[in-house]
Each structure stands twice: as C-alpha cells, then as structure tokens.
GROMACS .gro file of C-alpha atoms in nm:
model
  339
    1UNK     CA    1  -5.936  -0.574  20.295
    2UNK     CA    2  -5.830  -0.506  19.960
    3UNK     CA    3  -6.170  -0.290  19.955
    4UNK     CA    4  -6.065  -0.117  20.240
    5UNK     CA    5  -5.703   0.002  20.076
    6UNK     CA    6  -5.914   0.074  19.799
    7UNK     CA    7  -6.120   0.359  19.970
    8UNK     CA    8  -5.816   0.442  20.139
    9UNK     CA    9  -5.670   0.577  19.830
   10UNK     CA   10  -5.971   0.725  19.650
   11UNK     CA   11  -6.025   0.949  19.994
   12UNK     CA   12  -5.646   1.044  19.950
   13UNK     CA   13  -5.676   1.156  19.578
   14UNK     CA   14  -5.981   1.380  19.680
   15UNK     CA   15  -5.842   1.515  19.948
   16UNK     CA   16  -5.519   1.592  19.730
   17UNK     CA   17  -5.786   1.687  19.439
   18UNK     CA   18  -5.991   1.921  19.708
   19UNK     CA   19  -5.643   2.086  19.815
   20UNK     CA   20  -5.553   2.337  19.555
   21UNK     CA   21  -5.941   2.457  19.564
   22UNK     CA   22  -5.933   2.496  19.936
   23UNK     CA   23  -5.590   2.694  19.952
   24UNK     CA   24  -5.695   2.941  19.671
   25UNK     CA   25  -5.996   2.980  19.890
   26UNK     CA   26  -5.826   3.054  20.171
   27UNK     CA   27  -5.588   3.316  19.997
   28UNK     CA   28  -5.832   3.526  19.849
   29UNK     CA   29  -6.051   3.530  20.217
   30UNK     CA   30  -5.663   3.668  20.378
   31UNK     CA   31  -5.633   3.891  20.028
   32UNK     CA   32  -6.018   4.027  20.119
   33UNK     CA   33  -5.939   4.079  20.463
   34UNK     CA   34  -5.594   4.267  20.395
   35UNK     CA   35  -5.802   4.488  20.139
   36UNK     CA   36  -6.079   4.592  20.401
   37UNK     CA   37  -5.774   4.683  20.632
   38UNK     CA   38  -5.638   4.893  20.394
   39UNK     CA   39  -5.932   5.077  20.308
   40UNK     CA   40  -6.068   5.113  20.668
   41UNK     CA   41  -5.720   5.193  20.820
   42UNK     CA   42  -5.501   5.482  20.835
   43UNK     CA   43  -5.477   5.849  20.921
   44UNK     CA   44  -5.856   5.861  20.817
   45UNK     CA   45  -6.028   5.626  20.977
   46UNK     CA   46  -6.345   5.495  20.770
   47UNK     CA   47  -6.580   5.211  20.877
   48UNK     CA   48  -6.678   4.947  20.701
   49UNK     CA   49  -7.005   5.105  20.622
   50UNK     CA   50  -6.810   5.425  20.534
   51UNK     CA   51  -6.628   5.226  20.269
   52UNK     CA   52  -6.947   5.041  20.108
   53UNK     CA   53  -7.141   5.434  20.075
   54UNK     CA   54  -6.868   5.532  19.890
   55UNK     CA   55  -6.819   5.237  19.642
   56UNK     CA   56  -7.165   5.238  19.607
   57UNK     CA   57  -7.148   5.612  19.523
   58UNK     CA   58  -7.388   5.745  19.843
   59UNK     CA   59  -7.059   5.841  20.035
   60UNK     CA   60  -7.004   6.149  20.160
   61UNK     CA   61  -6.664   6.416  19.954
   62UNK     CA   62  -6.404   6.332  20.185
   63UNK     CA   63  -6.473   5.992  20.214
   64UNK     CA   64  -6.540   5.942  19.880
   65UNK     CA   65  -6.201   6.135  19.746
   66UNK     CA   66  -5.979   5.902  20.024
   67UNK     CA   67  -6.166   5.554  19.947
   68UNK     CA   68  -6.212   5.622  19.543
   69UNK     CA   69  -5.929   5.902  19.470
   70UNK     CA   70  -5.630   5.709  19.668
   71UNK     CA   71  -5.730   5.322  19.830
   72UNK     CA   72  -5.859   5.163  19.570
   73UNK     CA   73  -5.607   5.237  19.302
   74UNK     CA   74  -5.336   5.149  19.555
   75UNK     CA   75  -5.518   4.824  19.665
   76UNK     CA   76  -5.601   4.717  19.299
   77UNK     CA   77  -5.229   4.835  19.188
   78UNK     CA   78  -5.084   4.570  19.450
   79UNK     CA   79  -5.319   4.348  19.371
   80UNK     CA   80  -5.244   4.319  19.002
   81UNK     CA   81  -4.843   4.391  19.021
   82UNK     CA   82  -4.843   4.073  19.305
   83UNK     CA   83  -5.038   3.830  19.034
   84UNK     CA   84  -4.833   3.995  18.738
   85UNK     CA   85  -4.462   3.929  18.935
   86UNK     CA   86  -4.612   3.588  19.085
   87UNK     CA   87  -4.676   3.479  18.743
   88UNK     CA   88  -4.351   3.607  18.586
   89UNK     CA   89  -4.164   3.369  18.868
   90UNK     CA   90  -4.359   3.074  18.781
   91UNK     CA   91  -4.282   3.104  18.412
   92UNK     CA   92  -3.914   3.186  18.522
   93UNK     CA   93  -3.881   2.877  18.771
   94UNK     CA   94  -4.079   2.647  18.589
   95UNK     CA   95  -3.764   2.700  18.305
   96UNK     CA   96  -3.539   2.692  18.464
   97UNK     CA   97  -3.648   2.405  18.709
   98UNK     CA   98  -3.487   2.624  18.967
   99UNK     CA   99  -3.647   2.749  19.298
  100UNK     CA  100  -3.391   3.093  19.243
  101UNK     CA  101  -3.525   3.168  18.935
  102UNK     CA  102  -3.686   3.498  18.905
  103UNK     CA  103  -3.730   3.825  18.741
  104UNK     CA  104  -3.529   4.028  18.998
  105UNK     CA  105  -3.266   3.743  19.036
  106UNK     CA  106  -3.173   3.730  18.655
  107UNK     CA  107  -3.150   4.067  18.614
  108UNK     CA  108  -3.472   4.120  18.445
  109UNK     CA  109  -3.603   4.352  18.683
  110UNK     CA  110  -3.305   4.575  18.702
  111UNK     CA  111  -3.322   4.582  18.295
  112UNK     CA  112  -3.685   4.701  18.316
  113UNK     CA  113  -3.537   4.935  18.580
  114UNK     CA  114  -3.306   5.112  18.355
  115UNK     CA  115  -3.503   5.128  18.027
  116UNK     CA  116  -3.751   5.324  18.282
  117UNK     CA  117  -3.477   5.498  18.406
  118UNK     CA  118  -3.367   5.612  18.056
  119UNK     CA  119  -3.677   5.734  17.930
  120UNK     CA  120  -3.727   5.932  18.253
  121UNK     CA  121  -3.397   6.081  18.284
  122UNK     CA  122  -3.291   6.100  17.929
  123UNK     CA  123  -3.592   6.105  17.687
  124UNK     CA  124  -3.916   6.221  17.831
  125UNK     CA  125  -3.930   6.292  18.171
  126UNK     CA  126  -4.254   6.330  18.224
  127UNK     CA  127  -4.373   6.073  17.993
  128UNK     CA  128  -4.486   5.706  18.134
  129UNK     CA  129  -4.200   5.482  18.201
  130UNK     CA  130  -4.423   5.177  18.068
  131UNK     CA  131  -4.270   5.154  17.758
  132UNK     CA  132  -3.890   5.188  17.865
  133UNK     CA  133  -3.974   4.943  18.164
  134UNK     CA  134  -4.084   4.702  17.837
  135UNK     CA  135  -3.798   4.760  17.608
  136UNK     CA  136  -3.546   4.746  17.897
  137UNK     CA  137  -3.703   4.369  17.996
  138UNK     CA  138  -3.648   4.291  17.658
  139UNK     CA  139  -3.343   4.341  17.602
  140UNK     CA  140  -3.225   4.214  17.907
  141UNK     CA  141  -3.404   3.911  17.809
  142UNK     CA  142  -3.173   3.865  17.465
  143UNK     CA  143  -2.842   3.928  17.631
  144UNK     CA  144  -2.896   3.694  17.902
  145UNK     CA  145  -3.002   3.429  17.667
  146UNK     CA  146  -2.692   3.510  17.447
  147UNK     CA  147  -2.439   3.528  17.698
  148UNK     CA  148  -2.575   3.185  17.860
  149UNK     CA  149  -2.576   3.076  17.507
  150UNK     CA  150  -2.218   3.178  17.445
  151UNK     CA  151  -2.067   2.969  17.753
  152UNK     CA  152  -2.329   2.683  17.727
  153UNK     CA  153  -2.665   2.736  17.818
  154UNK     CA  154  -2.772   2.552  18.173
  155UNK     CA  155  -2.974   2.632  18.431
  156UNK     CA  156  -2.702   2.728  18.660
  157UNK     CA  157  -2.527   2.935  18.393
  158UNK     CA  158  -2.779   3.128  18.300
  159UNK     CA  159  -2.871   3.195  18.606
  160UNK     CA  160  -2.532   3.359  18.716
  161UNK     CA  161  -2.509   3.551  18.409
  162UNK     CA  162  -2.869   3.717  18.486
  163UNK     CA  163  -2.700   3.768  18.817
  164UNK     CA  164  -2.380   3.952  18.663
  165UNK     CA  165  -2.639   4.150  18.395
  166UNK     CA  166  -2.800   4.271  18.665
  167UNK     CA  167  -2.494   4.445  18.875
  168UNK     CA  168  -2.393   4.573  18.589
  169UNK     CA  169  -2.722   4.712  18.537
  170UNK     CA  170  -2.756   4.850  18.872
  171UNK     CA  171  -2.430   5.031  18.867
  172UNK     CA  172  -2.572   5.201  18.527
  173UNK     CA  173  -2.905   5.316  18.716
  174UNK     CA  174  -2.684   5.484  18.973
  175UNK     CA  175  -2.519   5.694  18.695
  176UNK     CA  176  -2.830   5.804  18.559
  177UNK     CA  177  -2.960   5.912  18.903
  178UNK     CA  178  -2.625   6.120  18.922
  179UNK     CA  179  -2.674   6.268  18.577
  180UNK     CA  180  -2.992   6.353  18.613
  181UNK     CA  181  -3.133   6.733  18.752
  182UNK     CA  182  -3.265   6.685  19.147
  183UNK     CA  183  -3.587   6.673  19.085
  184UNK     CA  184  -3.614   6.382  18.878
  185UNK     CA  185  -3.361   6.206  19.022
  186UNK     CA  186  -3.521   6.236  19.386
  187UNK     CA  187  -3.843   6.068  19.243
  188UNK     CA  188  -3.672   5.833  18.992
  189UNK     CA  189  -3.523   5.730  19.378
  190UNK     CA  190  -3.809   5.698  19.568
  191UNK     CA  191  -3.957   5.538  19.224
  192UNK     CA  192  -3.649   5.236  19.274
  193UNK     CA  193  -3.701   5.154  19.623
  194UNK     CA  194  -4.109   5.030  19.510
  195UNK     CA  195  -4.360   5.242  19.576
  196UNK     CA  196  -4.719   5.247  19.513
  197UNK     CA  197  -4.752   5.582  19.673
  198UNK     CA  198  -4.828   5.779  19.340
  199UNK     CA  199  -5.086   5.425  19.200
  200UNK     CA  200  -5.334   5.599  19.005
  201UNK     CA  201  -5.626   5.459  18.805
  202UNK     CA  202  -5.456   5.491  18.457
  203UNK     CA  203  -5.191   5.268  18.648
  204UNK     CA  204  -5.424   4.994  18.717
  205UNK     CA  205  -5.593   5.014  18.384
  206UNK     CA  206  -5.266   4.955  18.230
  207UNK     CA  207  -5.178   4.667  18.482
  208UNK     CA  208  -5.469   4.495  18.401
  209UNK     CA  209  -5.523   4.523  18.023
  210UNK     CA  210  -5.133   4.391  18.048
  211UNK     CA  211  -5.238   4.134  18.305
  212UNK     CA  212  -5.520   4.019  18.096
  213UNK     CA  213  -5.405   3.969  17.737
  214UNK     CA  214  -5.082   3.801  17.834
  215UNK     CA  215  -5.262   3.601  18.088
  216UNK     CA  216  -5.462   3.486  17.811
  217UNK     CA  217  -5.120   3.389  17.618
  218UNK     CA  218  -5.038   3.171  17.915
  219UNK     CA  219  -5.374   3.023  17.840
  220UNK     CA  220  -5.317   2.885  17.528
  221UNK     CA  221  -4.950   2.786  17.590
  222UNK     CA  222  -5.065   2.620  17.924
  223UNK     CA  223  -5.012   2.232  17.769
  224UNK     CA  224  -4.637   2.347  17.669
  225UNK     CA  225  -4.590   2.489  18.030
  226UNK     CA  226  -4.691   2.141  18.193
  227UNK     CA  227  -4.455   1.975  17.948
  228UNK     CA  228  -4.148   2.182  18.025
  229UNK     CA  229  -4.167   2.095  18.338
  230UNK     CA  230  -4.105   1.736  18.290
  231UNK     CA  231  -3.776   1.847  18.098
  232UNK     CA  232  -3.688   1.956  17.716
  233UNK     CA  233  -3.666   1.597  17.599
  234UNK     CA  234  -3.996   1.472  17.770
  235UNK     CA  235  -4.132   1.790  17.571
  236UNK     CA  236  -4.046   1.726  17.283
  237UNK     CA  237  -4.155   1.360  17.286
  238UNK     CA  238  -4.476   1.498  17.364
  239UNK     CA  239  -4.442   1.700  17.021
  240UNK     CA  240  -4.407   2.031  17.182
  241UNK     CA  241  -4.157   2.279  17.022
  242UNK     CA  242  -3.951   2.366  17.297
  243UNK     CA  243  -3.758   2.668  17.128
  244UNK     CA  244  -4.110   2.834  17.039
  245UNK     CA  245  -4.234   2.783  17.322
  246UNK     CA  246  -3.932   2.896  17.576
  247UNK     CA  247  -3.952   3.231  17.344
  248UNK     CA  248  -4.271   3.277  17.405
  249UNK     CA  249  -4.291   3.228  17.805
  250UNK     CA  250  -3.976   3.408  17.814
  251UNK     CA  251  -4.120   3.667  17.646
  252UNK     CA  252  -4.458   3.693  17.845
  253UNK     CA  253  -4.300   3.690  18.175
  254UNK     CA  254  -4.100   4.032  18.072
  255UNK     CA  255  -4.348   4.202  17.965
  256UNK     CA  256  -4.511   4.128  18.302
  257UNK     CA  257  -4.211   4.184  18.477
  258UNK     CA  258  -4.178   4.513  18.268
  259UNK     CA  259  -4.527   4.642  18.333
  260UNK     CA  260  -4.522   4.597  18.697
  261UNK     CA  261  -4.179   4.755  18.738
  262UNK     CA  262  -4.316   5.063  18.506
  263UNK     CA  263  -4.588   5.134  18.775
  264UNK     CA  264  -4.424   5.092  19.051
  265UNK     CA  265  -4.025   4.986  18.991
  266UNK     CA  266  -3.871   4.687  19.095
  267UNK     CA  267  -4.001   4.511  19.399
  268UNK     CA  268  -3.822   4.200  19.497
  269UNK     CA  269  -3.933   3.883  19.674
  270UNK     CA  270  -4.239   3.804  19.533
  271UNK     CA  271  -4.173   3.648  19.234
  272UNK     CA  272  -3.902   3.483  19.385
  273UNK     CA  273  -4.105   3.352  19.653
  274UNK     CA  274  -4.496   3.339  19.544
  275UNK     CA  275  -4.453   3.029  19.311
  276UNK     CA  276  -4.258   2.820  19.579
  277UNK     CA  277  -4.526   2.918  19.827
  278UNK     CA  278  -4.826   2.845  19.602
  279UNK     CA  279  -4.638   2.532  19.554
  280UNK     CA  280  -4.621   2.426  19.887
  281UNK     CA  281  -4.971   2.545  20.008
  282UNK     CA  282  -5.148   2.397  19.770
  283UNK     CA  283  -4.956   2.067  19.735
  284UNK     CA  284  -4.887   2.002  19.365
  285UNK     CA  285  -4.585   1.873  19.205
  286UNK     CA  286  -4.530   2.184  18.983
  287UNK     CA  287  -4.560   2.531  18.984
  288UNK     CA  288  -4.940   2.650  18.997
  289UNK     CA  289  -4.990   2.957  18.735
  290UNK     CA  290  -5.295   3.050  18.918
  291UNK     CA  291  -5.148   2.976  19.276
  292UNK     CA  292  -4.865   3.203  19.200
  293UNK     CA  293  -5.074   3.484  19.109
  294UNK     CA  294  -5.326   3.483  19.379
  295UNK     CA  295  -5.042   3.380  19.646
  296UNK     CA  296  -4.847   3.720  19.453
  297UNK     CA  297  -5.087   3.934  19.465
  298UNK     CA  298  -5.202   3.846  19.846
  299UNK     CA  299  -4.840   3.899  19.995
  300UNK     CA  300  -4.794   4.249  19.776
  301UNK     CA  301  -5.103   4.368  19.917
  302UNK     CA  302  -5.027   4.296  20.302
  303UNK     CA  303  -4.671   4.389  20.258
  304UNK     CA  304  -4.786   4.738  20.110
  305UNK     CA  305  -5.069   4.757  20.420
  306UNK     CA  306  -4.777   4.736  20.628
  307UNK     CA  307  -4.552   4.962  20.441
  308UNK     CA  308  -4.820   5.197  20.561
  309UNK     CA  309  -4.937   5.125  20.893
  310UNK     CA  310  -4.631   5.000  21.018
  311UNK     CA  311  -4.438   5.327  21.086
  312UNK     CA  312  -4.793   5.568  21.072
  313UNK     CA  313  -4.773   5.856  20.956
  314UNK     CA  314  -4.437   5.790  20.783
  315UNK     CA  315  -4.472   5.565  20.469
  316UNK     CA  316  -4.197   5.347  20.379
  317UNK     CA  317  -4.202   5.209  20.023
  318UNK     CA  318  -4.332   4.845  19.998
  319UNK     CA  319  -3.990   4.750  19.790
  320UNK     CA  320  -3.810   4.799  20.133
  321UNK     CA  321  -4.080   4.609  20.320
  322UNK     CA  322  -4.028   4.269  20.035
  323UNK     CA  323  -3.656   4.319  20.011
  324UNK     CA  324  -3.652   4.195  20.398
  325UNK     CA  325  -3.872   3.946  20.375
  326UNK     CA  326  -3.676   3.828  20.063
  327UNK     CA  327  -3.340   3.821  20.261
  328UNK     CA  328  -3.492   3.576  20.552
  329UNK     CA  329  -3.665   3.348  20.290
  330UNK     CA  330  -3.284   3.320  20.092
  331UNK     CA  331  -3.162   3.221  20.430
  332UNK     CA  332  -3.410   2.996  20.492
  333UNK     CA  333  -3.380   2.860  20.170
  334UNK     CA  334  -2.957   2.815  20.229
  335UNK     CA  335  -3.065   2.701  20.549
  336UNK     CA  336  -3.345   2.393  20.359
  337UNK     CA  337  -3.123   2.281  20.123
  338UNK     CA  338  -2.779   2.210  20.385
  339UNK     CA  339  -3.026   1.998  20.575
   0.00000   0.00000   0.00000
C-alpha cells in the first residue's frame, strides 16, 4: 500500500515536472500557426508554398517584396515586443508580488511614451524615438520609486503612485500632440494607439539585440529573481542583496518596456496579463520568465493578425485590439478576487 502512495506521488511530480515543457510546446505550435496566418493571409493572398519560395529566396518580385519587405518584419516585431513586454510584467509582478503590476499600470509605459514623444515633437523629429522611449522609462522609474519612497514604500503604494505618474503623464503627451505641427502630430497619434504598421527590419534588429543582452542580464540575476519571490527577508537570508538586485530588475524591465514602446508605442495588456497566464498554463507557483515571454509574444502576434484581418482592408492598430482584451481580463480579475 504504502508502495502504491508511493508511485502515486512520483507520477504526480512528473506530470507537474512534464507540465511547463508541454505548455511552452503548445504555445509556440499556436505562435507558428498565427505566423503562417499572417504571412499567407490578407489582401494578397500567398500559399504556403508561395511563402517558403520566397524565404528561401526562389520567390517570385511581388511575392518576395510582400512576404520579405512587409510580413516578416511585422511578424518578428510582434514577436519580440510580446516576449520583451511579457518579460517586463514578470519582473514587475514578481516585485511587487502583485498580479496588477505592470509596465503600463505604473506608469512606465506612458513615461517611455513621452520621452518618445519629446524627442519626436521637440528634438528630432525624424530621428528614432528609441532613445527618448529609454530615457523617459527611466526616469519614470526614479520618481516612482521616490515618491513611493517618500510616503512609505509598499506594494500597494507604489503601485497607486505609478498609477497617478502615469495620468499625469498622459495629460503631458496630449500637450505635445497639440503643440506639435499636423504632420507629426497625426503620426505621433497613430504611433500612441500601437501600431506595427510602419515595423521595419532596423526595428526588429533593435528589438532583438535589446531583447538579447538584457535577457542575458535576467540570466545571471535568475537565483535573485526566485528569491524575491519568497519575500525581501527570505532573500536576504538566502544572502541575496535585495537593494542591488531590485535596481537591477527594475532597471531591465524599462529598458524593455522602453524599447518595445520606441518601435511601436505603448500597447497595453500584455504585460499585464502574459505572466499571470504563463502562470496558470503552465502550473508553477511563481512567475515563469520564459512562460511570460513566449505566452507575450504569442498573444501580440494573434492580436496584431487580427488587428488586420479583422476589419480587411481597414487596419486598426493592435494597441486598440489589447486595450479591449485588457478591460475584460481587469473585470474578470475584479470579478476572481470578490469570489
């Protein structure tokens, strides 16, 4: 018998073990199938064949300038702004031990927003807004932390002041649109509501050198992110410096956060949303860095295919498509936690 219960629990733990393998599986098969349908689909039609002649480089022009020129630096950009934002959210929630902690919650993406915003409408208008989008993060970053700091730093607290920063900073983005000749501000407008419309491949190179070195970062501070999440003083009787370390996450996810909203300006939902979801699906206790970003990048992608195809020919930016998702999930959330 006590053999039995013995086998019992071993199957369990693989099963549990298996899990987390299986689900990443599964969301990179739905992530390969929303790619082919956004590379077959649309006002050209291309078959699958069609598509493989022209990665392959035996395609014909057209095909070649519609697959190469526009789909695949749209596809890729999703891709990596989905894994950047779904990692940004983990490091955010896994912080703050909070499932409503996130870039475009705190106010980090409307920061990004308006360094972009600046650079565009004040500085260099036709320069990249990477840089602004990175400085703006930033500093958002340090006057969050110092107003939380200022009224006693919690969870809660420094949550609501994000959420205060970040009205704030929208009311400032609406002055710069208004300040700003028509031109500019009609694509600095389109360029809030999320768009990868205008994705090219300089885009995605950026996006993934970004993705890659301060993935790499998250790498080597991957022991202090497991320890945070069993609280400060757990942490630190594991030895890890939990000032250092905080900086440094906090850091990292900005810069994500800043380099996706450079590309293709603030998008909300999914890193509000991915790490709860990669939670869930794959059925760990905390917050799966690699879950988020595959589970990020997967919904990005089919919320951008459908920000396409759902109103054909008329394109409707992908922010618009998230933002509506986002509302039902914050319901659904109210609606969790009263039961």
């Amino acid at each position: 018998m006590a053999d039995l219960a013995e086998d019992d629990v071993t199957a369990l733990v693989r099963r549990r073990s298996r899990r987390p393998v299986i689900a990443l599986g599964v969301t990179l098969v739905v992530a390969a199938v929303a790619a082919v349908v956004g590379l077959t689909t649309g006002s050209f039609q291309a078959s699958v064949g069609d598509v493989a002649s022209a990665l392959s480089g035996t395609g014909d022009a057209r095909t070649s300038l519609v697959v190469l020129g526009l789909r695949v630096p749209r596809i890729s950009a999703a891709l990596a702004i989905g894994a950047a934002l779904g990692l940004a959210g983990a490091v955010f929630q896994t912080l703050a031990r909070n499932p409503l902690a996130s870039p475009d919650i705190v106010g980090f993406s409307a920061g990004s927003a308006t360094g972009a915003l600046i650079g565009l409408t004040l500085i260099a208008p036709t320069a990249s807004p990477a840089a602004g989008a990175w400085m703006g993060g930033l500093l958002t970053v340090v006057v969050v932390m110092m107003i939380a700091r200022r009224v006693g730093i919690s969870r809660e607290k420094t949550i609501l002041a994000g959420i205060a920063l970040s009205m704030l900073l929208s009311a400032v983005n609406d002055y710069l649109l208004t300040r700003a000749p028509l031109e500019i501000a009609r694509n600095a407008t389109q360029w809030l509501f999320g768009s990868l419309v205008a994705a090219s491949a300089s885009d995605v190179a950026l996006l993934l050198a970004s993705l890659i070195v301060l993935s790499t970062v998250l790498v080597v501070v991957h022991r202090e992110v497991r320890a945070l999440e069993l609280g400060d003083d757990t942490a630190r009787s594991l030895g890890v410096r939990t000032g250092r370390a905080k900086l440094v996450l906090i850091v990292v996810a900005a810069l994500l956060t800043g380099t996706a909203t450079a590309v293709a300006g603030p998008i909300g939902f999914v890193a509000l949303a991915a790490p709860q979801l990669a939670r869930r699906v794959m059925g760990t206790s905390g917050i799966p860095l690699v879950g988020s970003a595959a589970i990020g990048a997967t919904v990005l992608l089919i919320a951008d295919v459908v920000a396409q195809r759902a109103l054909a020919p008329l394109q409707i930016p992908v922010g618009l498509v998230t933002g509506v998702v986002g509302g039902a999930y914050l319901f659904w959330i109210v609606a969790r936690t009263r039961r």
